[in-house]
Tab-separated table of C-alpha atoms in Angstrom:
chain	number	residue	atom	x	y	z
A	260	UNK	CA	199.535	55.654	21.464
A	261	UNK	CA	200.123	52.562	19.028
A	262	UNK	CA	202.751	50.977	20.814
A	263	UNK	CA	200.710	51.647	24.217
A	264	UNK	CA	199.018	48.102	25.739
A	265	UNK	CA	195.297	48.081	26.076
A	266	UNK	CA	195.149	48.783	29.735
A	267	UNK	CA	197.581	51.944	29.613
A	268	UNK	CA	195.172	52.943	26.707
A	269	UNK	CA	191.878	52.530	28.714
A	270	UNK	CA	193.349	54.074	31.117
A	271	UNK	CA	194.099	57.457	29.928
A	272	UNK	CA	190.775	57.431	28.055
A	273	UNK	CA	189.472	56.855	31.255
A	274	UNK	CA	191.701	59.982	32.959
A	275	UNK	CA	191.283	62.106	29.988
A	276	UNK	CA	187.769	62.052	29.926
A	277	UNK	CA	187.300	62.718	33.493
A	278	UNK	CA	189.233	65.535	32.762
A	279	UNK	CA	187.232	66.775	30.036
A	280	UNK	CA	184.330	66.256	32.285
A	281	UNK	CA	185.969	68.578	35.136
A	282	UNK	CA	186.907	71.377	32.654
A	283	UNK	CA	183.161	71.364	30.992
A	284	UNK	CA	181.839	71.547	34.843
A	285	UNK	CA	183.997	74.190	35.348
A	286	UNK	CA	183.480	76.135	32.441
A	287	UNK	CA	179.572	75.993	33.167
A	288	UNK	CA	179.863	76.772	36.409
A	289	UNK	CA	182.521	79.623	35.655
A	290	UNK	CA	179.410	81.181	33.345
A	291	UNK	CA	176.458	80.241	35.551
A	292	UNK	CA	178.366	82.106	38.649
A	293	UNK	CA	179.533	85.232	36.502
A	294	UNK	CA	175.946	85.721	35.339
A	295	UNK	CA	174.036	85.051	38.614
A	296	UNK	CA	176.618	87.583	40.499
A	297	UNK	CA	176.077	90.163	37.496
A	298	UNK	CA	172.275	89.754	37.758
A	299	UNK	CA	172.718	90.462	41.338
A	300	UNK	CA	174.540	93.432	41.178
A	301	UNK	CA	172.544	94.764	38.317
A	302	UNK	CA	169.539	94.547	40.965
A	303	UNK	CA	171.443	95.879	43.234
A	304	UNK	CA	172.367	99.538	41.562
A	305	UNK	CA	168.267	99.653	40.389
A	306	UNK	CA	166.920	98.979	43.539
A	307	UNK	CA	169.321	101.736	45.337
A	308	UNK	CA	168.425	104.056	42.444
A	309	UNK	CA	165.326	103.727	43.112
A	310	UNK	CA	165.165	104.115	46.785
A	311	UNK	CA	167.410	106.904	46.346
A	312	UNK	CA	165.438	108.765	44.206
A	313	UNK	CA	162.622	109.102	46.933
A	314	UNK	CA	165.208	111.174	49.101
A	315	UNK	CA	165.427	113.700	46.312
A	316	UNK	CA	163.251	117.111	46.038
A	317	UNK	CA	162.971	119.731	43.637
A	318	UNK	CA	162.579	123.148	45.556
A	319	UNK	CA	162.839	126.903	43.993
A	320	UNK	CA	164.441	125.075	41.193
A	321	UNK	CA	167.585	123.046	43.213
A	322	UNK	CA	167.868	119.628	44.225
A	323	UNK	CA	167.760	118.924	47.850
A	324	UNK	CA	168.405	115.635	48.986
A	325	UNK	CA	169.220	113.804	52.269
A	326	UNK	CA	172.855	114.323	53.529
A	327	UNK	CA	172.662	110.702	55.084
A	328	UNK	CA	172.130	109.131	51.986
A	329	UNK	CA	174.664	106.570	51.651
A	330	UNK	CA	175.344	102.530	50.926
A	331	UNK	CA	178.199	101.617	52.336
A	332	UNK	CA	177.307	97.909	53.096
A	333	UNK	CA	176.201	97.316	49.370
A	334	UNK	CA	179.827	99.503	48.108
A	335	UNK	CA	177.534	101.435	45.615
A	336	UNK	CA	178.725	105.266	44.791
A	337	UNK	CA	176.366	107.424	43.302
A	338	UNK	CA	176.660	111.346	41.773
A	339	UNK	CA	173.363	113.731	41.583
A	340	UNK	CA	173.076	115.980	38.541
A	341	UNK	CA	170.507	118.863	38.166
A	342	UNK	CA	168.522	119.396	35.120
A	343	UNK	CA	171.856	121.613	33.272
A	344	UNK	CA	173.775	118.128	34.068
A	345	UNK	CA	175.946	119.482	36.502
A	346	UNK	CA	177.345	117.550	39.419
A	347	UNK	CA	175.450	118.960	42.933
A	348	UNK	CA	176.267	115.774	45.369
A	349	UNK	CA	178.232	112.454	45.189
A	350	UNK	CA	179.420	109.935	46.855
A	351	UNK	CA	182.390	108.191	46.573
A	352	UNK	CA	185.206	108.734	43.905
A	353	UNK	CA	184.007	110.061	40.632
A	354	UNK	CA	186.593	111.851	39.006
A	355	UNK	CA	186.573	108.577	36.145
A	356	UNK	CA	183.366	107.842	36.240
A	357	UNK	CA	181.377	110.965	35.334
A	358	UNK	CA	182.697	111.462	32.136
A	359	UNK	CA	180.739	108.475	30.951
A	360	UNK	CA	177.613	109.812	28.362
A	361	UNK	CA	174.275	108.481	30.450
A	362	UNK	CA	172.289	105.973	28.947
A	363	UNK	CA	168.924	106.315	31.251
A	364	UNK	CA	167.140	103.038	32.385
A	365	UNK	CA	170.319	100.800	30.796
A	366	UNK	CA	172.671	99.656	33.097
A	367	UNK	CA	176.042	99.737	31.227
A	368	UNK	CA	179.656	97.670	32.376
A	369	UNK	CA	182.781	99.556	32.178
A	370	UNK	CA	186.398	99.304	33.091
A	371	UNK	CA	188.572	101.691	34.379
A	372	UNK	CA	192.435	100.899	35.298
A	373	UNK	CA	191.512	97.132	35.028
A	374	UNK	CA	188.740	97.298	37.357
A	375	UNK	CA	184.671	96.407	36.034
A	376	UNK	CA	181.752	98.365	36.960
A	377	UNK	CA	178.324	98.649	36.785
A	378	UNK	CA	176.498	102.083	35.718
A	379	UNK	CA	173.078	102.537	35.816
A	380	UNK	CA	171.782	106.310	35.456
A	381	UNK	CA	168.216	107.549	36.528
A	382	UNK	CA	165.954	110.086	35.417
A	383	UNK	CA	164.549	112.697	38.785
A	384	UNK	CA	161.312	113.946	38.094
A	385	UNK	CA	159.125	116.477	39.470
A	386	UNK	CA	155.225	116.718	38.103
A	387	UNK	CA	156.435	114.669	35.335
A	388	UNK	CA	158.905	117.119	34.675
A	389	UNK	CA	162.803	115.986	34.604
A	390	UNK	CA	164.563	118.084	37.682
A	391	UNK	CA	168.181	116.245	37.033
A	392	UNK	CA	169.195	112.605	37.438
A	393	UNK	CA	170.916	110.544	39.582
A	394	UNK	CA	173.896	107.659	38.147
A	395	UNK	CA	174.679	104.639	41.004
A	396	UNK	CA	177.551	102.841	39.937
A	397	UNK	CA	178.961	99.409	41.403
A	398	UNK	CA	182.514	97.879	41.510
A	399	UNK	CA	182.607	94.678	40.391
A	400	UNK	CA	186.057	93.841	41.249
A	401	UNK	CA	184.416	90.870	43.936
A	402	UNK	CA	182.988	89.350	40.353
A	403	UNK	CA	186.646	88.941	39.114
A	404	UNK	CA	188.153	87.946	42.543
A	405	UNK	CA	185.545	85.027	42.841
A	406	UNK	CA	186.386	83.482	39.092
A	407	UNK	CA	190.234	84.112	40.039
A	408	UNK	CA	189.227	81.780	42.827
A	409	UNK	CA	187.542	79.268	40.762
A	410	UNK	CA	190.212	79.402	38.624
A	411	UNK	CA	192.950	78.620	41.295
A	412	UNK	CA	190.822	75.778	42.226
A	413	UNK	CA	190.135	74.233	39.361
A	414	UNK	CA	193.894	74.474	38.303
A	415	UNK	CA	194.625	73.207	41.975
A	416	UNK	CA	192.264	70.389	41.810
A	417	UNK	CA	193.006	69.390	38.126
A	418	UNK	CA	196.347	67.374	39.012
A	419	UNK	CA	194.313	65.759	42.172
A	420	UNK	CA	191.626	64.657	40.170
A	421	UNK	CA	193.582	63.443	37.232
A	422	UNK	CA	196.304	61.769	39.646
A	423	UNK	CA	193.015	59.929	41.204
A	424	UNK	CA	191.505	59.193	37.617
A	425	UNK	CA	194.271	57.231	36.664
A	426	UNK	CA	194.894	55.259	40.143
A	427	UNK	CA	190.973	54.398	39.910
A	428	UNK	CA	190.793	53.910	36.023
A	429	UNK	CA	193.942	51.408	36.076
A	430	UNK	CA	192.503	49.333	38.824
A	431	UNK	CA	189.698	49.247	37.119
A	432	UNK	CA	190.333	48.119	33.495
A	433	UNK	CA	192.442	46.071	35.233
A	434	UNK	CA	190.045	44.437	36.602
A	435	UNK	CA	187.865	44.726	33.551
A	436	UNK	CA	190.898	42.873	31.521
A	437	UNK	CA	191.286	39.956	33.919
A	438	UNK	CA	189.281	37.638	31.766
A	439	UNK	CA	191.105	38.712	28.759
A	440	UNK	CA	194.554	37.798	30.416
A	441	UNK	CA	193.109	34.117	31.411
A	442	UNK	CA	191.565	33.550	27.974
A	443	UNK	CA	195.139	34.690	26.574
A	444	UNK	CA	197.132	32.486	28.654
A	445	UNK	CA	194.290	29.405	27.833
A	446	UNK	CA	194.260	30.049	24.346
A	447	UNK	CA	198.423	30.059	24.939
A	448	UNK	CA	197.386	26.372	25.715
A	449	UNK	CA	195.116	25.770	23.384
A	450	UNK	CA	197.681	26.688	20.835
A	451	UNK	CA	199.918	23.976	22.031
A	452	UNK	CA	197.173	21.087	21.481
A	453	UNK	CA	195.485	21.257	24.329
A	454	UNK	CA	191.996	21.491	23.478
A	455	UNK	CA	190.606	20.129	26.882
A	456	UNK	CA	190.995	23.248	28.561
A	457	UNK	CA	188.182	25.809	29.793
A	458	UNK	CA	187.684	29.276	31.020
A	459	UNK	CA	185.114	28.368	33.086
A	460	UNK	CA	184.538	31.699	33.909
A	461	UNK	CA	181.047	32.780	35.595
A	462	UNK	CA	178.815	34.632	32.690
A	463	UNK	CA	178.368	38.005	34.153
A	464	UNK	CA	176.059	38.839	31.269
A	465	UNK	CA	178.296	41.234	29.942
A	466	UNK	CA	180.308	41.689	27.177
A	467	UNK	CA	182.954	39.907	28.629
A	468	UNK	CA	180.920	37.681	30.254
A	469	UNK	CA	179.901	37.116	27.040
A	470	UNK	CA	183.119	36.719	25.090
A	471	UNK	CA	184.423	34.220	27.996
A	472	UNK	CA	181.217	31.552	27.234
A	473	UNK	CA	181.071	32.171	23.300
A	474	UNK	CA	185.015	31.031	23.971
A	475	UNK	CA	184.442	28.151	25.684
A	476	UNK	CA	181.346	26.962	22.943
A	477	UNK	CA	183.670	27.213	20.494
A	478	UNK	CA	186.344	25.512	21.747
A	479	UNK	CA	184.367	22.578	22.703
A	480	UNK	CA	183.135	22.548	19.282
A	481	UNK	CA	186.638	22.376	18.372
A	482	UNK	CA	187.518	19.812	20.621
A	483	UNK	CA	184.698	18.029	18.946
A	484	UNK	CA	185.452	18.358	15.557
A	485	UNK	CA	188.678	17.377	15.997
A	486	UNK	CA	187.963	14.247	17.860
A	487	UNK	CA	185.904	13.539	15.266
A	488	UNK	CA	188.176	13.891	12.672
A	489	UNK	CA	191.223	12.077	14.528
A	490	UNK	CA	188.026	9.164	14.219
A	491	UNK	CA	186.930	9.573	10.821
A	492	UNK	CA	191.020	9.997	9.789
A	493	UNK	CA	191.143	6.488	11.455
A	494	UNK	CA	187.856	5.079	9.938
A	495	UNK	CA	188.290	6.089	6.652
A	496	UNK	CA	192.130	4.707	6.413
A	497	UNK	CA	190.952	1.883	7.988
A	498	UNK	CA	187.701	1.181	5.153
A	499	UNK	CA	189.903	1.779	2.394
A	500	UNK	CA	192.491	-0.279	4.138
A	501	UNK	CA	191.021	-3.548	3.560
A	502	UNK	CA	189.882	-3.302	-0.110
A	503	UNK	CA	193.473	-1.860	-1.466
A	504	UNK	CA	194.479	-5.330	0.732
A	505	UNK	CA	192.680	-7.706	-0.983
A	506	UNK	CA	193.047	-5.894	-4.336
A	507	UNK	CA	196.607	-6.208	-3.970
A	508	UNK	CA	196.680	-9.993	-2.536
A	509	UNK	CA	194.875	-10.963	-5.343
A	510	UNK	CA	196.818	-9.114	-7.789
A	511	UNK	CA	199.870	-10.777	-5.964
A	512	UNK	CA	198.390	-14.258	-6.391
A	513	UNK	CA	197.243	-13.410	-10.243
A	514	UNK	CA	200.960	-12.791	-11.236
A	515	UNK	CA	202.378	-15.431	-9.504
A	516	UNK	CA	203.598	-18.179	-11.453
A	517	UNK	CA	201.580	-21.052	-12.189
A	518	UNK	CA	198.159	-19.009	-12.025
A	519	UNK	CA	195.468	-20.726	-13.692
A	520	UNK	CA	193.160	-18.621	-16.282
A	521	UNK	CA	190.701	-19.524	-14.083
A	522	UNK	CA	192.987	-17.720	-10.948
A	523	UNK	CA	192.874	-15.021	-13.260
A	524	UNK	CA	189.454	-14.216	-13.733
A	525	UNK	CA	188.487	-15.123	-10.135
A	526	UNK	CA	191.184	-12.334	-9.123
A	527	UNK	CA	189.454	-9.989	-11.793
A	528	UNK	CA	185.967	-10.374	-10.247
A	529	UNK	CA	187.867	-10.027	-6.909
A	530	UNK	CA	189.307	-7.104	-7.667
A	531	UNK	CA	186.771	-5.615	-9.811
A	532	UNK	CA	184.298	-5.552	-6.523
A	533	UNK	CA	186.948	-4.117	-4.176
A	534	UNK	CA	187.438	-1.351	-6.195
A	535	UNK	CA	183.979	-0.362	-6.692
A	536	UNK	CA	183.066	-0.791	-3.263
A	537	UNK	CA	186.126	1.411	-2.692
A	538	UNK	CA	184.909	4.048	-5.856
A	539	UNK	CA	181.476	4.252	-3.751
A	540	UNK	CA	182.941	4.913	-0.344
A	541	UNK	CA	185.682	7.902	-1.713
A	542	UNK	CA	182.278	8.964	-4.055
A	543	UNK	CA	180.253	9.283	-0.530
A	544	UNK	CA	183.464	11.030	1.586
A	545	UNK	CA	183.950	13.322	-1.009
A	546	UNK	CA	179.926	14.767	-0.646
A	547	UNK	CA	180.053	14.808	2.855
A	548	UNK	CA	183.333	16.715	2.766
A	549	UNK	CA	181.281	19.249	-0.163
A	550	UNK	CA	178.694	19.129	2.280
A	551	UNK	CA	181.075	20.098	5.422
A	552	UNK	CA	182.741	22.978	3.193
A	553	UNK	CA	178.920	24.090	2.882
A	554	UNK	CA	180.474	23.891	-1.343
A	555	UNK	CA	177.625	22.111	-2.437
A	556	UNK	CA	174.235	24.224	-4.192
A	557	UNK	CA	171.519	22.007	-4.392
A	558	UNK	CA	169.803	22.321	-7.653
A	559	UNK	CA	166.043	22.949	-6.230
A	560	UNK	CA	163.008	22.203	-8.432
A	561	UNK	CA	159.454	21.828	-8.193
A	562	UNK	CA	158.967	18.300	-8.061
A	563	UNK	CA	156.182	16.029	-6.765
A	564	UNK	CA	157.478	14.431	-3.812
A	565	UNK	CA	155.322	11.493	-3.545
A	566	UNK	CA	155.817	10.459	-7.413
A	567	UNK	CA	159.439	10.596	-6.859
A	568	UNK	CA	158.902	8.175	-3.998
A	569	UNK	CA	156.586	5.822	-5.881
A	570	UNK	CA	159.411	5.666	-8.684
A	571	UNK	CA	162.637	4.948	-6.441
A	572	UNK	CA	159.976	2.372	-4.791
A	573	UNK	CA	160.112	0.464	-7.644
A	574	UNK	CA	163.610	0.481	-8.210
A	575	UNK	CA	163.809	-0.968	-5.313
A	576	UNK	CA	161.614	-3.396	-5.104
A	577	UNK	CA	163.893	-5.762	-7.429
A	578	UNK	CA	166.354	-6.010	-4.893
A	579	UNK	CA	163.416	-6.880	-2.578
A	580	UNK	CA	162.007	-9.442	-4.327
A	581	UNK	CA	165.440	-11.751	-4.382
A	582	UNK	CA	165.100	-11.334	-0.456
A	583	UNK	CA	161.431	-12.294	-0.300
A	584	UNK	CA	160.790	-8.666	0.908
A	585	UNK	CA	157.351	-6.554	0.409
A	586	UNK	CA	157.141	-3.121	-0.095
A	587	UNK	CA	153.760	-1.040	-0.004
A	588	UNK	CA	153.233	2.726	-0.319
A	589	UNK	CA	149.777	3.349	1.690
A	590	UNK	CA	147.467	6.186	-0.061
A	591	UNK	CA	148.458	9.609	-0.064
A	592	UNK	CA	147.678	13.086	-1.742
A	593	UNK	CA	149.975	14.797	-4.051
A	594	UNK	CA	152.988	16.909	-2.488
A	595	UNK	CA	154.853	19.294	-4.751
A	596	UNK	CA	158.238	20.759	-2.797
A	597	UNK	CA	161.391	22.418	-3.936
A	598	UNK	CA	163.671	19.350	-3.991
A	599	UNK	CA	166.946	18.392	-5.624
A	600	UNK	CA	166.159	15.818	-7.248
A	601	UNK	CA	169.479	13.638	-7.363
A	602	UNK	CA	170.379	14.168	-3.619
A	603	UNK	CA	166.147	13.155	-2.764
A	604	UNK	CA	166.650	10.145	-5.263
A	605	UNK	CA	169.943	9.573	-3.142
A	606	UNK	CA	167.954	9.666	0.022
A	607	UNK	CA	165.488	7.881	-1.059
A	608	UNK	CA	167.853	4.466	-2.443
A	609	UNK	CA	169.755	4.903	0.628
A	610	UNK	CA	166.828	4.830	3.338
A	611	UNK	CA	164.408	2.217	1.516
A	612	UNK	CA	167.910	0.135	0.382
A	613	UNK	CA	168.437	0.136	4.119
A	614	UNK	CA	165.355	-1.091	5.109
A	615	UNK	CA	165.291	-3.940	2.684
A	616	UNK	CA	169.225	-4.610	3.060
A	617	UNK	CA	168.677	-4.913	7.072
A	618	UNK	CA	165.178	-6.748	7.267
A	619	UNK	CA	164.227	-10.369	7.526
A	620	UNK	CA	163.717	-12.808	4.777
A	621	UNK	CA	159.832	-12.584	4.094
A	622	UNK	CA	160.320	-9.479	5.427
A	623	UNK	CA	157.988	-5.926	4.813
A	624	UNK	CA	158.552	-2.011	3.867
A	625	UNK	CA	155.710	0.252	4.567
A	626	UNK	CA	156.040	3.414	3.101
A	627	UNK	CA	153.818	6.780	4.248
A	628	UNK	CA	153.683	10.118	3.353
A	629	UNK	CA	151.202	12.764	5.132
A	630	UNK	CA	150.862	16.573	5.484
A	631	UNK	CA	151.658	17.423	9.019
A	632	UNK	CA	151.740	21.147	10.526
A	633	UNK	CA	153.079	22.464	6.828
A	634	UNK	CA	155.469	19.666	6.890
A	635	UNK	CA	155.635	16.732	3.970
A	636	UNK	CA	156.354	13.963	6.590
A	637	UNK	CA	157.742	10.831	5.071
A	638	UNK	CA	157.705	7.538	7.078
A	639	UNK	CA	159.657	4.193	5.945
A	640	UNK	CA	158.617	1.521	8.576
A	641	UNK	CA	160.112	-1.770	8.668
A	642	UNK	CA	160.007	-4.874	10.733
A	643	UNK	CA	163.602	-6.376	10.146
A	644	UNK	CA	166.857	-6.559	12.764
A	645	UNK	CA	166.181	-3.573	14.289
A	646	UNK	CA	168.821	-1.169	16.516
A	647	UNK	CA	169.705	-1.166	19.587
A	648	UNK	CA	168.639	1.296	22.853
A	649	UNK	CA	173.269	2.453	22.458
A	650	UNK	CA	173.597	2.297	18.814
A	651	UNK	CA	170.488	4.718	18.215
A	652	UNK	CA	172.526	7.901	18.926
A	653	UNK	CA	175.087	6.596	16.720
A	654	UNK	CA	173.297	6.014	13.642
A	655	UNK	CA	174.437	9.280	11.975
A	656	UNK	CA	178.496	9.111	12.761
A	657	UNK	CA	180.370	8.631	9.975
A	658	UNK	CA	181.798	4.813	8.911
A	659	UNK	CA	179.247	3.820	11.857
A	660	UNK	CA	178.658	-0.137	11.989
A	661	UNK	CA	176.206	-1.772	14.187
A	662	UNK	CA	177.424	-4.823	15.443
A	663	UNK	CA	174.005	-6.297	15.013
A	664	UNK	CA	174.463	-5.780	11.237
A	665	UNK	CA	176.497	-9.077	10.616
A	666	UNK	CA	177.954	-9.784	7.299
A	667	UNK	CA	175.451	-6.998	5.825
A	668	UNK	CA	177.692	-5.355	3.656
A	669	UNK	CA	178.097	-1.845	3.776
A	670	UNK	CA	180.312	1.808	4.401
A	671	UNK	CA	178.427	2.815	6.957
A	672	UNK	CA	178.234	6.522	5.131
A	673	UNK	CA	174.724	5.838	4.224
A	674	UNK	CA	172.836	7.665	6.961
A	675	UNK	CA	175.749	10.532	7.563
A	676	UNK	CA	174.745	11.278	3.999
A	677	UNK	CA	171.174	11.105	4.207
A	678	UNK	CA	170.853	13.517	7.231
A	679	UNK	CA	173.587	15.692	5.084
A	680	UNK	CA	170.949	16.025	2.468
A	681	UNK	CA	167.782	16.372	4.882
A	682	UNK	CA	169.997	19.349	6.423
A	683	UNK	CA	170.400	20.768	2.846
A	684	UNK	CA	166.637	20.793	2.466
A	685	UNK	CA	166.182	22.674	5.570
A	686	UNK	CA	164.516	19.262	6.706
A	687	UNK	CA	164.790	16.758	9.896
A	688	UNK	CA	165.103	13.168	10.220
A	689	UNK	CA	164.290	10.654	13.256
A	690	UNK	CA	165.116	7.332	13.424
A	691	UNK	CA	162.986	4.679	16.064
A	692	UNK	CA	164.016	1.621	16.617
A	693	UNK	CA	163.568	-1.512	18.846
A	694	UNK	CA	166.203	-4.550	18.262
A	695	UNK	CA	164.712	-7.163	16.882
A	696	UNK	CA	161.679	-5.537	16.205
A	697	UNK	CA	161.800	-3.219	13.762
A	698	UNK	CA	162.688	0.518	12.515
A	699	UNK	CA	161.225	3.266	11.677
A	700	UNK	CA	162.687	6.391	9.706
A	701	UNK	CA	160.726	10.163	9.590
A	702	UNK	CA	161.208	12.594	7.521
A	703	UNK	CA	160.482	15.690	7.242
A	704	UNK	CA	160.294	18.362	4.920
A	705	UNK	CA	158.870	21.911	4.763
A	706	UNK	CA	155.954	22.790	2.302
């Protein structure tokens, strides 16, 4: 059976267990017919007892009975015995079964020369007073005939069914495997790079119904992923293209000969910057790709959320202030949450550096933070560049540049990383924007 293919299998399941459904019907019905038929004849030797009996009279001390007392139609015999148990009258053979030992008002089964009857014996009285009795006795030879006939037919029919089990059962399951072929032969495709392709396949609602649209989810998430690592592949190479570049012009141009000290320390400060603007972007890849592994445990504490805010505000504000930028914090209540706090402080830099990095000289930062349907909602609201209506869905992809942005430096890592840790949280961030306008960042967090 190992070697045997899933359809052959299902198959004979499917044929055996018909099978064992025939042979449980007809062992049922092989009982249910012997004891209805026994029942019957058992009523059938009482009742002609009985009537019997009423033909029988006791006078001077003899039996007399009616000489036309017989039951041919119902095949009963029957012997009469006066009260010294001697034999005055029968009927039928009874040279085997008279030497039986009554057993009044029990009907007994007995076989003689392979052949079942039924005994039932009688008591005849006369004023209350036993004058004899009378035994009735029925062959039950038709019993055995009939269950030799549903035997035959059940051994006739057996092949029948089972040759019909296994035409219907293989047309079935192969019908029932169908969808299991096709998502074979398209994950046969699949495996070969070809992640466009679908089952398409109508969801039935079940199982494989089921199995056919769970396939097709995951290989679009697939397809997804990968497209979005063939673009993050190229992104990435392409970031940490440029600064190994101009680390390694400038370290060209510092060895050269004739290099000034001056050419020197220029190339220093040159190189200096490219590699810890390189340092920051491998720093942030290598979190999201902890974060993608699902590797990273955030260290949760209770901390007060809108301290922490009021702190990193302040930090802040010195970068501000060189840009002619405001920042306010409007009033607020006290929020304690279970918070990492170096990813929060991360979050925190990262979304108010944004809005200060990206706003207008004399620009402003309004900062807000609120209870809202047992949510700590945090809202950083500022009036600088703005983003536009086709960039907003963007925001969060990886190495992601506006091209509103200008000569703002930056990875664009910052916001993949800050949803990363919102996720982590079990939080949600929005971001609303109009171009030229203004943005606005939510956050949310549970309480």
């Amino acid at each position: 059976m190992r070697n045997l293919s899933i359809r052959l299998k299902m198959t004979l399941w499917f044929a055996i267990s018909l099978l064992f459904v025939m042979s449980v019907m007809y062992v049922a019905i092989h009982f249910v017919l012997k004891e209805t038929m026994m029942k019957n004849a058992e009523s059938i030797v009482k009742a002609y007892s009985a009537q019997a009996s009423s033909y029988i009279e006791a006078e001077d001390g003899d039996i007399k009975f009616d000489e036309n007392m017989t039951n041919t139609e119902s095949g009963i015999y029957y012997q009469i015995y006066n009260g010294s148990n001697q034999a005055v009258h029968s009927y039928g053979d009874f040279n085997d079964l008279s030497s039986f030992t009554p057993n009044f008002n029990q009907t007994q089964v007995i076989s003689i020369k392979g052949t079942n009857w039924i005994i039932y014996d009688q008591k005849l009285l006369e004023d209350n007073n036993s004058i004899g009795w009378i035994r009735s006795v029925k062959s039950l030879g038709y019993i055995d005939e009939t269950l030799r006939n549903l035997f035959f037919i059940y051994i006739c029919l057996c092949p029948v069914f089972l040759a019909v089990a296994l035409l219907i059962g293989y047309f079935l399951v192969r019908r029932t495997l169908q969808p299991i072929d096709k998502i074979t032969a398209t994950a046969r495709m699949i495996g070969r790079g070809d992640l466009s392709q679908r089952l398409n396949m109508k969801n039935t609602g079940d199982e494989v119904g089921r199995l056919s649209t769970t396939f097709d989810e995951m290989i679009e998430r697939l397809e997804t992923a990968f497209q979005a690592e063939k673009q993050f592949t190229s992104d990435a190479s392409h970031e940490l293209r440029t600064p190994v570049t101009v680390i390694t012009a400038y370290a060209e141009n510092a060895v050269a000969e004739g290099s000034s000290l001056e050419g020197y320390s220029r190339a220093m400060e040159v190189i200096l910057k490219e590699s810890r603007k390189m340092s920051a972007t491998i720093s942030s890849l290598l979190m999201l790709t902890r974060g993608d592994q699902r590797k990273y445990q955030p260290n949760l504490e209770l901390l007060d959320f809108a301290q922490l805010i009021g702190d990193v505000a302040d930090e802040v504000k010195v970068s501000a202030e060189q840009k002619g930028v405001s920042i306010s914090m409007l009033p607020h209540t006290p929020a304690f949450l279970m918070l990492d706090q170096t990813l929060i402080t991360n979050l925190l830099l990262n979304l108010l550096g944004n809005a200060v990095k990206y706003n207008n000289d004399g620009g402003h930062v309004e900062i807000s933070l609120v209870a809202e349907r047992q949510n700590a909602v945090l809202i950083i609201k500022d009036d600088g560049i703005g983003i536009s209506k086709e960039d907003l869905p963007k925001v969060f992809n990886r190495f992601f540049r506006s091209e509103h942005s200008g000569d703002t430096e930056g990875s664009g890592l910052g916001l993949a990383i800050a949803k990363w840790i919102v996720d982590v949280h079990h939080g949600d961030i929005r971001i609303d924007s109009i171009l030229s306008v203004g943005t606005t960042v939510t956050v949310c967090f549970p309480l």
